[in-house]
Coordinates of C-alpha atoms in Angstrom, one line a residue:
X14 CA 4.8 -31.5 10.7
X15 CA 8.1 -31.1 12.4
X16 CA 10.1 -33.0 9.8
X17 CA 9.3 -30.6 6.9
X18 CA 13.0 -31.0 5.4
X19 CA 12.3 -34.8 4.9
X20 CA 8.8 -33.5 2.6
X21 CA 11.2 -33.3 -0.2
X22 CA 9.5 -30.0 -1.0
X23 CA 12.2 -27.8 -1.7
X24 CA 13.1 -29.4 -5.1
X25 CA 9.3 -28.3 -6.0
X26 CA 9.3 -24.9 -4.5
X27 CA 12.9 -23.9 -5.0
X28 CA 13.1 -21.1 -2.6
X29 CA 16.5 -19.7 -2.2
X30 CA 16.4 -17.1 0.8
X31 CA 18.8 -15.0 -0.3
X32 CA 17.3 -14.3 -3.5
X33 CA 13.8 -14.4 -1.9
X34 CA 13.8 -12.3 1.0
X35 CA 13.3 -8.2 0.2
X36 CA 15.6 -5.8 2.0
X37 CA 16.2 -2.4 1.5
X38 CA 20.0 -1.9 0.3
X39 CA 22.0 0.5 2.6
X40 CA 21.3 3.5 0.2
X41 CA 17.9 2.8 0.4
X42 CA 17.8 2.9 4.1
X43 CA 19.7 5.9 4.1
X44 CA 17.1 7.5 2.1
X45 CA 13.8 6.3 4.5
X46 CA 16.0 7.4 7.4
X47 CA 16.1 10.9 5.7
X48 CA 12.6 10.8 5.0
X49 CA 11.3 9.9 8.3
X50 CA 13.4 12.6 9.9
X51 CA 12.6 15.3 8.2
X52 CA 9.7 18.2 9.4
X53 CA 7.2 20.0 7.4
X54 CA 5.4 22.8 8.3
X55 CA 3.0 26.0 7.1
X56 CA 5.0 28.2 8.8
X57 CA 8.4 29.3 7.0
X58 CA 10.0 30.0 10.6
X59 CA 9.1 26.0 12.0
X60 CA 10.6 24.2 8.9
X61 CA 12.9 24.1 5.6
X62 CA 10.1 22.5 3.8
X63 CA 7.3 24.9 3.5
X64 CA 3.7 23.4 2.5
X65 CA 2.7 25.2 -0.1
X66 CA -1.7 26.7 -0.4
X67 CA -2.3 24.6 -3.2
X68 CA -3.5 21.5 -2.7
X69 CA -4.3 18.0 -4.6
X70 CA -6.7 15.7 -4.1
X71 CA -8.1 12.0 -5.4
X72 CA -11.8 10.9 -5.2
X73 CA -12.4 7.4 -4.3
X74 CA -15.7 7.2 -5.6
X75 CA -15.7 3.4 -7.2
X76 CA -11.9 3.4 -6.7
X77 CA -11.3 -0.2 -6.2
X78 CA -10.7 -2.4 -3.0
X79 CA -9.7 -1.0 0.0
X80 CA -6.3 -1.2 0.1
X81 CA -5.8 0.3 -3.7
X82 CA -7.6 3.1 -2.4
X83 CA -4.8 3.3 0.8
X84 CA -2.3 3.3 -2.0
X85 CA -3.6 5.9 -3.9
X86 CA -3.8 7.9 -1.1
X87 CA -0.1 7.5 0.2
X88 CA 1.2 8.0 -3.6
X89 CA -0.5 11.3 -3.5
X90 CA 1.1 12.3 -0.2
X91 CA 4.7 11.3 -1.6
X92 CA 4.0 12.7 -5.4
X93 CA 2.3 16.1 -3.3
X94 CA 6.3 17.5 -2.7
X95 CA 7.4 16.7 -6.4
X96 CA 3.6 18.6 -7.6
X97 CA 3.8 21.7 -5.8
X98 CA 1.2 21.0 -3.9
X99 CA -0.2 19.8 -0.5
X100 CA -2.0 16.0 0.0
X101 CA -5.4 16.4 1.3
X102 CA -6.8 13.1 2.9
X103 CA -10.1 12.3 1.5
X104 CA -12.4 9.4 2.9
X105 CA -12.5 5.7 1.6
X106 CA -15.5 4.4 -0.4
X107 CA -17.1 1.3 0.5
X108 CA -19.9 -0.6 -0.9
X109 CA -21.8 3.0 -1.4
X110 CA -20.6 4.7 1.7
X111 CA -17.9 7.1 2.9
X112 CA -15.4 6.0 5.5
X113 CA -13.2 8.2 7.8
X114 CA -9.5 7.3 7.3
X115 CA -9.3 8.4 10.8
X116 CA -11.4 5.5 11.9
X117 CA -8.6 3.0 10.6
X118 CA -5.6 4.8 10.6
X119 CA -3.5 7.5 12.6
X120 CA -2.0 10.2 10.0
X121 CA 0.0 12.4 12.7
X122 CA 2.9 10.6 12.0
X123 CA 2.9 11.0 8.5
X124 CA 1.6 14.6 8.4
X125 CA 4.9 15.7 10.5
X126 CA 6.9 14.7 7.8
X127 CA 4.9 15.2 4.5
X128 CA 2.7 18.3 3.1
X129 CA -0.8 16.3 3.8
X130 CA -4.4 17.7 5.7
X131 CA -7.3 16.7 6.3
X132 CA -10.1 17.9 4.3
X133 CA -11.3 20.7 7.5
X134 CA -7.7 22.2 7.3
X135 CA -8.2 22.6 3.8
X136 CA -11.1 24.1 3.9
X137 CA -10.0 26.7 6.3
X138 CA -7.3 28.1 5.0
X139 CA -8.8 28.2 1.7
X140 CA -11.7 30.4 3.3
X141 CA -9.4 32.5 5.1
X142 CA -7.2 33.9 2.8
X143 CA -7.2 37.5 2.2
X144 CA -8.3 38.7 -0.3
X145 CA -10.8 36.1 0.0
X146 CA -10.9 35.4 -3.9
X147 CA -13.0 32.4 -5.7
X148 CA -11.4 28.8 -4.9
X149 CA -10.2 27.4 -8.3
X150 CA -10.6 23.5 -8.9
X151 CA -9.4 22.0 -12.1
X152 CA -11.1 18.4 -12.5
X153 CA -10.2 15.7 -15.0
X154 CA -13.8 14.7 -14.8
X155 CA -17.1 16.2 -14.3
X156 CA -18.3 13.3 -12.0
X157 CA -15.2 13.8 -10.1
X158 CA -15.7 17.1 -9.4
X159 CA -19.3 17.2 -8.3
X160 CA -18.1 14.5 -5.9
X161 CA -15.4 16.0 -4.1
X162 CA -17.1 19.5 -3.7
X163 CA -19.6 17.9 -1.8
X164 CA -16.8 16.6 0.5
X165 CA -15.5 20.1 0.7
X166 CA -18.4 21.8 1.6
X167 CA -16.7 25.3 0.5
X168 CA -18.9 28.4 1.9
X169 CA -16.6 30.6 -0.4
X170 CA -17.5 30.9 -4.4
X171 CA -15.7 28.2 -6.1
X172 CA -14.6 28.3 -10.2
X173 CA -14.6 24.8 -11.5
X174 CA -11.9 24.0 -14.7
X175 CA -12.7 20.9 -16.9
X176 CA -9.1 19.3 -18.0
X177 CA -9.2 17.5 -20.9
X178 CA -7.2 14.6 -20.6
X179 CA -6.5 11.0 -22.1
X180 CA -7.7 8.1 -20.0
X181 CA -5.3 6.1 -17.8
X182 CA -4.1 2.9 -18.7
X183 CA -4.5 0.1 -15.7
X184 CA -1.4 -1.4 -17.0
X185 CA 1.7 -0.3 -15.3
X186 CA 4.5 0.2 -18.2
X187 CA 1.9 2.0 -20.2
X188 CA 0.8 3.9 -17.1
X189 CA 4.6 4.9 -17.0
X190 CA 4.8 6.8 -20.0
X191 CA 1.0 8.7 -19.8
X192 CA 2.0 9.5 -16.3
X193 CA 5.6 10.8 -17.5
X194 CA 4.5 12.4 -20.8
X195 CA 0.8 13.6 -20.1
X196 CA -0.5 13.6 -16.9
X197 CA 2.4 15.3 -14.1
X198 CA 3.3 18.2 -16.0
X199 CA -0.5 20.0 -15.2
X200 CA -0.9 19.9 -11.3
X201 CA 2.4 21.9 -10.8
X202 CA 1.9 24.0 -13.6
X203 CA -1.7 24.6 -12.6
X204 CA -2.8 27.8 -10.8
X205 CA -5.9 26.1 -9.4
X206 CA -6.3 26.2 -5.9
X207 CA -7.2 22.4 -5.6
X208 CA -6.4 19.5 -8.5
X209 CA -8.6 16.8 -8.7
X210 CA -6.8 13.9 -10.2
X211 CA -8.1 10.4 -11.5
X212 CA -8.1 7.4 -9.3
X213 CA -6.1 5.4 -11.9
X214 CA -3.6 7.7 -12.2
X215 CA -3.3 8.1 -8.6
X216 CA -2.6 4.2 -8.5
X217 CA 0.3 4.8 -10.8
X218 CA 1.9 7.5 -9.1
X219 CA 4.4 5.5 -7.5
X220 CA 7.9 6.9 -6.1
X221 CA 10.3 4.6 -5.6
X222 CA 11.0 1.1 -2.7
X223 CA 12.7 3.5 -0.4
X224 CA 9.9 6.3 -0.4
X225 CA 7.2 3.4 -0.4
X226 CA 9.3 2.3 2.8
X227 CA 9.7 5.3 4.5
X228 CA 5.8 6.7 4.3
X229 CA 4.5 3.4 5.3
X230 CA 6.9 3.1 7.9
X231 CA 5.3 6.3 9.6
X232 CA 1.8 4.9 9.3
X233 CA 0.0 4.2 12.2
X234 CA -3.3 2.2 13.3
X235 CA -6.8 4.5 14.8
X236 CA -6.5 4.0 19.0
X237 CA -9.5 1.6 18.1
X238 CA -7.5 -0.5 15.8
X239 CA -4.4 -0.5 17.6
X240 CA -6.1 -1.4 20.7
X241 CA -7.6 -4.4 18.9
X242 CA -4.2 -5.5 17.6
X243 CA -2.3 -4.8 20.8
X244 CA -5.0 -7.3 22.5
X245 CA -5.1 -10.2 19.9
X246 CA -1.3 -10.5 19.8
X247 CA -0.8 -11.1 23.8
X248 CA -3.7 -13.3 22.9
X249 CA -2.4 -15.2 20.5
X250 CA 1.9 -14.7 21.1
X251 CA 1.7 -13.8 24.6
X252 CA 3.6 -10.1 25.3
X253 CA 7.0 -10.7 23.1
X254 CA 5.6 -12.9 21.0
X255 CA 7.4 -14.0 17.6
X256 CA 5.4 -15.4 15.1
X257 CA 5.4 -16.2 11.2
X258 CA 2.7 -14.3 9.0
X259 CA 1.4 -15.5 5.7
X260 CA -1.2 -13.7 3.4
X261 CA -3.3 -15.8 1.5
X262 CA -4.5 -14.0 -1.5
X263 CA -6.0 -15.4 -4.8
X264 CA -7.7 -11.7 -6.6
X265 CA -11.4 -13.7 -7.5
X266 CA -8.8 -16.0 -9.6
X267 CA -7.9 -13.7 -11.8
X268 CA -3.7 -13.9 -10.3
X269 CA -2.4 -15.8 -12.5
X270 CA -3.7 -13.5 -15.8
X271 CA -2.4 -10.4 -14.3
X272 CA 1.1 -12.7 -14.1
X273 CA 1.1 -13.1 -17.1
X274 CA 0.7 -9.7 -18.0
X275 CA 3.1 -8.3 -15.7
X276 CA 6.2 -10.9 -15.6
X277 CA 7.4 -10.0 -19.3
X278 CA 7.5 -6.6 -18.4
X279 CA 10.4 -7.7 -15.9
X280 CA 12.3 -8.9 -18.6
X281 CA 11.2 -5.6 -21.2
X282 CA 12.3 -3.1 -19.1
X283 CA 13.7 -4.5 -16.0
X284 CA 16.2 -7.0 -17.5
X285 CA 14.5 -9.6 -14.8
X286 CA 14.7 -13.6 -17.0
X287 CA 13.1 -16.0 -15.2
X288 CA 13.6 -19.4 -15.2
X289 CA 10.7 -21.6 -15.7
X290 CA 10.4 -23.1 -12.4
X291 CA 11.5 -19.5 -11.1
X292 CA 7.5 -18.6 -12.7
X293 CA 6.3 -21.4 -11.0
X294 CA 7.6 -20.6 -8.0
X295 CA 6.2 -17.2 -8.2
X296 CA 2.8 -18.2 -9.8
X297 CA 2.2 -20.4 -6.9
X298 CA 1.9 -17.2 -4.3
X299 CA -1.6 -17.1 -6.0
X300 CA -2.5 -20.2 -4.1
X301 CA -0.2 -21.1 -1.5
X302 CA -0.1 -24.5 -0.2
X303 CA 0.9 -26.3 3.1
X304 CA 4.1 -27.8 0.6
X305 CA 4.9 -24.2 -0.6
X306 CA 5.2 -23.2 3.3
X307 CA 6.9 -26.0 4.8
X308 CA 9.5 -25.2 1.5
X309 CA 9.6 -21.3 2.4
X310 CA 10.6 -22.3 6.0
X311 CA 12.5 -24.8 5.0
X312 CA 14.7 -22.1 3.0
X313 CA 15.0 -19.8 6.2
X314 CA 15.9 -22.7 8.2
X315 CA 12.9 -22.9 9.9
X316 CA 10.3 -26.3 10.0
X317 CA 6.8 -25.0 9.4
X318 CA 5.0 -24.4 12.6
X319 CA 8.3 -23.7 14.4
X320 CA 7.0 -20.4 14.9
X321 CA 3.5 -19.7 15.9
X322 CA 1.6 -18.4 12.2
X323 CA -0.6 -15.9 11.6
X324 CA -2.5 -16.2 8.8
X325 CA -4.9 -13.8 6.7
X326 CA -6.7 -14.6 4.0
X327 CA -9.3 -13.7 1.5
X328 CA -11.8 -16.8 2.3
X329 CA -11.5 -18.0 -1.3
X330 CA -9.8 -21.2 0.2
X331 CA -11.6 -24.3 0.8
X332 CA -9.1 -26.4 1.3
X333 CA -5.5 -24.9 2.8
X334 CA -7.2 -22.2 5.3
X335 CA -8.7 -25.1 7.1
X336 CA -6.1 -27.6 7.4
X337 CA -3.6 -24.5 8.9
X338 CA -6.4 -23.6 10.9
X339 CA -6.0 -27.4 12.3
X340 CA -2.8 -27.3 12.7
X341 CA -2.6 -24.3 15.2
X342 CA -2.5 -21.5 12.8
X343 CA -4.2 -17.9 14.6
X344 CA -6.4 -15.9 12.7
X345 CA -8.6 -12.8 13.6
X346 CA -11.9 -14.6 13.2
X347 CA -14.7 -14.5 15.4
X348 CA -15.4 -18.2 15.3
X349 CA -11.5 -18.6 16.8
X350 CA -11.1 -16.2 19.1
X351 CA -13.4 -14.7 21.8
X352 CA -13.0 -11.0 21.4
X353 CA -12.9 -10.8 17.7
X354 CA -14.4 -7.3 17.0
X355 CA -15.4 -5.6 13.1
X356 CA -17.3 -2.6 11.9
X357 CA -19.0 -1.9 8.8
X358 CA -17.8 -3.4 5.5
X359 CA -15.0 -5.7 7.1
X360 CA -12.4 -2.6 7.8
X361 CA -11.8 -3.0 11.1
X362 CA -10.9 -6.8 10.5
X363 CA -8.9 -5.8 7.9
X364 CA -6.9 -3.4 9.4
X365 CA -6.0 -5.9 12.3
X366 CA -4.8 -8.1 9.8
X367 CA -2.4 -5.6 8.4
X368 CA -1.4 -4.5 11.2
X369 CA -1.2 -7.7 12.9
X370 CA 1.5 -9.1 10.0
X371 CA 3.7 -6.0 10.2
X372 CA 4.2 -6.6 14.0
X373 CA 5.2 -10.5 12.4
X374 CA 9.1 -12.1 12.8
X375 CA 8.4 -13.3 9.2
X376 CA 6.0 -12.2 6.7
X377 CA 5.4 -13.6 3.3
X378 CA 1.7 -13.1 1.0
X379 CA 1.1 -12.4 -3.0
X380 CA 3.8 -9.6 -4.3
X381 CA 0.4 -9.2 -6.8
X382 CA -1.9 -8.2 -3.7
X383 CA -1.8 -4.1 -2.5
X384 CA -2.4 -5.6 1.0
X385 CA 0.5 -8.1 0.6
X386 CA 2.6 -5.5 -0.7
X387 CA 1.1 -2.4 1.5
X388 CA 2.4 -4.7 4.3
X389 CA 5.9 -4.8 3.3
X390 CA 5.9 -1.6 2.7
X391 CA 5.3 -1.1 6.4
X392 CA 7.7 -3.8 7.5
X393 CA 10.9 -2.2 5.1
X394 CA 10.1 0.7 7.0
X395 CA 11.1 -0.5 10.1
X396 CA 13.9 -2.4 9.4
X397 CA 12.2 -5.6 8.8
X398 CA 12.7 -8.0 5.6
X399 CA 9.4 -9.8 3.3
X400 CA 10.0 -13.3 2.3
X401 CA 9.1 -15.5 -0.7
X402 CA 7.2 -12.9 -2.7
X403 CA 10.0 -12.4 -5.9
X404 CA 11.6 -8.7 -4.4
X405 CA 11.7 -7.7 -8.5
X406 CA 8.1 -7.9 -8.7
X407 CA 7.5 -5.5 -5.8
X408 CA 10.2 -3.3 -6.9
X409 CA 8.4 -3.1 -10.4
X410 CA 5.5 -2.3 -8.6
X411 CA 6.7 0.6 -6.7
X412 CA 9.4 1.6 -9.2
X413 CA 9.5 5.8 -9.4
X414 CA 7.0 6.8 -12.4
X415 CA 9.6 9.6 -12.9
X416 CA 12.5 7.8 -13.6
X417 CA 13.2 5.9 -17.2
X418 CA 13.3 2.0 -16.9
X419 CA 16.9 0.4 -16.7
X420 CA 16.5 -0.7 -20.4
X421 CA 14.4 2.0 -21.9
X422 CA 11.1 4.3 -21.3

């Protein structure tokens, strides 16, 4: 596998590295740098950004896959500033249950840097105030509220408002304008003590590449999680270990449909034309082959397998997972390595993979997957780059709801 420029696979994947590989521009890293230094605070006399005693809050009650759920979650931590308002970290859902964040994820990071608490803190200060007035929650739905309040267990009298609203749109261009036109004016205009938004329009409440960048950046894995990773890399890539990560993601087949929904939005309002073997080339992240890697590293100068790989994947493969498998690739399975540890629904799994392909020299997944793209996130972040995933498509992902499109909206 050693002789990958000989496959003749770059004329059929036509990666081009410079075109391929996601940076952040030098403005961009100015602006995560600015982020990630900054401190927040209650107290006017610890900070210049003051967290203000009105909070928001989405309800991940059948809110999608786990890592849509993460998204939502960090866009209302960014939007929280821009609202008013402070972030208040709910639980994930899963298959029925509830699910700590803090058994996946550290927070502390992220909470010195941006107005978000947990759900206790909350609660507190909301029951402390004097005088110790009813607590005022505007809901955009019924099922919503009833929901949350029994997350916030509120001793204190509480005034529920019913907003009447349109419904969200899961289609990102339309989401644009509802978000703009409808949806962002209420929570800072609100006087309620707590906002309930939708979960949909929580997905859509993205800020920008460089905010994306600097808020992941700051994310952390639990001590449990970390723990794991930290072990399965000096595993797998010894203590300084430099490897090559790949994402295998397919969406229950359904990639290529939402591809063809979202690419001519690139060229709408983004002024993105792709060439046809430019679509191929990005349609093929929805299955990627043993030819579309050795092609990938053949593009960064590398010969596939030069570097150790890391792979995670969706188990939708039958045919590619194994024959990587075979030919050395490590994965966090239990039937490949000895001290493979999960917890309930998958997460814990999960969250080793993510965190596993941040640590990576090289990453490249599905720029249509929120764990693909939650993992570049990270990785811009921290300096690093994402390979092979189309950077427009991610950009268009993450582009700031606020802003008007570069040819209209």
């Amino acid at each position: 596998d050693g002789q990958t420029h000989s496959l003749g696979v770059s004329s059929v994947f036509a990666f081009d590295a410079a075109q391929d590989t996601l940076r952040l521009t030098e403005a961009e890293q100015q602006r995560v740098g600015q982020l990630q230094a900054r401190v927040v605070s209650f107290n006017r006399n610890e900070s210049n950004i003051v967290c203000p005693d009105r909070y928001i809050f989405v309800q991940f009650k059948h809110a999608g896959r786990h890592h849509n759920q993460l998204q939502m979650m960090m866009n209302i931590i960014m939007w929280a500033e821009r609202l008013n308002r402070t972030a208040v970290l709910g639980p994930f859902f899963v298959k029925n249950e509830w699910v700590s964040h803090s058994d996946l994820y550290n927070f502390s990071e992220i909470a010195r840097r941006y107005c978000v608490v947990s759900i206790d803190t909350m609660r507190k200060r909301l029951s402390s105030r004097i005088p110790l007035t009813p607590v005022t929650i505007a809901c955009f739905d019924g099922d919503m509220c009833r929901n949350s309040l029994m997350h916030f267990d509120f001793k204190v009298k509480t005034n529920l408002v019913k907003i009447v609203e349109l419904s969200a749109p899961w289609n990102y261009v339309d989401a644009h304008f509802y978000l703009k036109r409808c949806f962002l004016r209420y929570p800072k205009k609100s006087k309620a003590h707590i906002v309930i938004i939708n979960y949909i329009a929580a997905f859509m409440m993205t800020r920008g590449l460089s905010d994306h960048a600097a808020i992941y950046g700051l994310l952390r894995p639990s001590a449990l999680i970390a723990q794991r990773v930290k072990r399965f890399l000096n595993h797998s890539f010894g203590p300084r270990g430099r490897f090559f990560a790949v994402h295998k993601r397919h969406r229950e087949m359904t990639c290529n449909d939402f591809l063809t929904e979202s690419l001519p939005q690139l060229r709408t309002h983004f002024g993105v034309t792709l060439r046809s073997e430019r679509e191929q080339l990005i349609r093929a992240q929805c299955n990627i082959s043993i030819p579309y890697l050795a092609a990938l590293h053949a593009s960064l100068g590398l010969r596939l397998f030069s570097y150790p790989m890391f792979l995670a994947h969706d188990g939708q493969d039958p045919y590619t997972v194994p024959q990587l498998k075979a030919r050395g690739a490590r994965v966090y399975e239990k039937e490949h390595y000895a001290q493979y540890e999960d917890c309930a629904y998958g997460l814990c799994a999960l969250a080793v993979d993510y965190f596993v392909m941040t640590e990576a020299e090289y990453f490249s997944g599905n720029a249509v997957s929120t764990v693909s793209d939650n993992v570049c996130f990270v990785r811009l972040g921290r300096g690093k780059a994402c390979h092979g995933m189309e950077p427009a498509i991610i950009r268009m992902f993450s582009y700031d709801v606020r802003e008007p499109y570069p040819l209209g909206g």
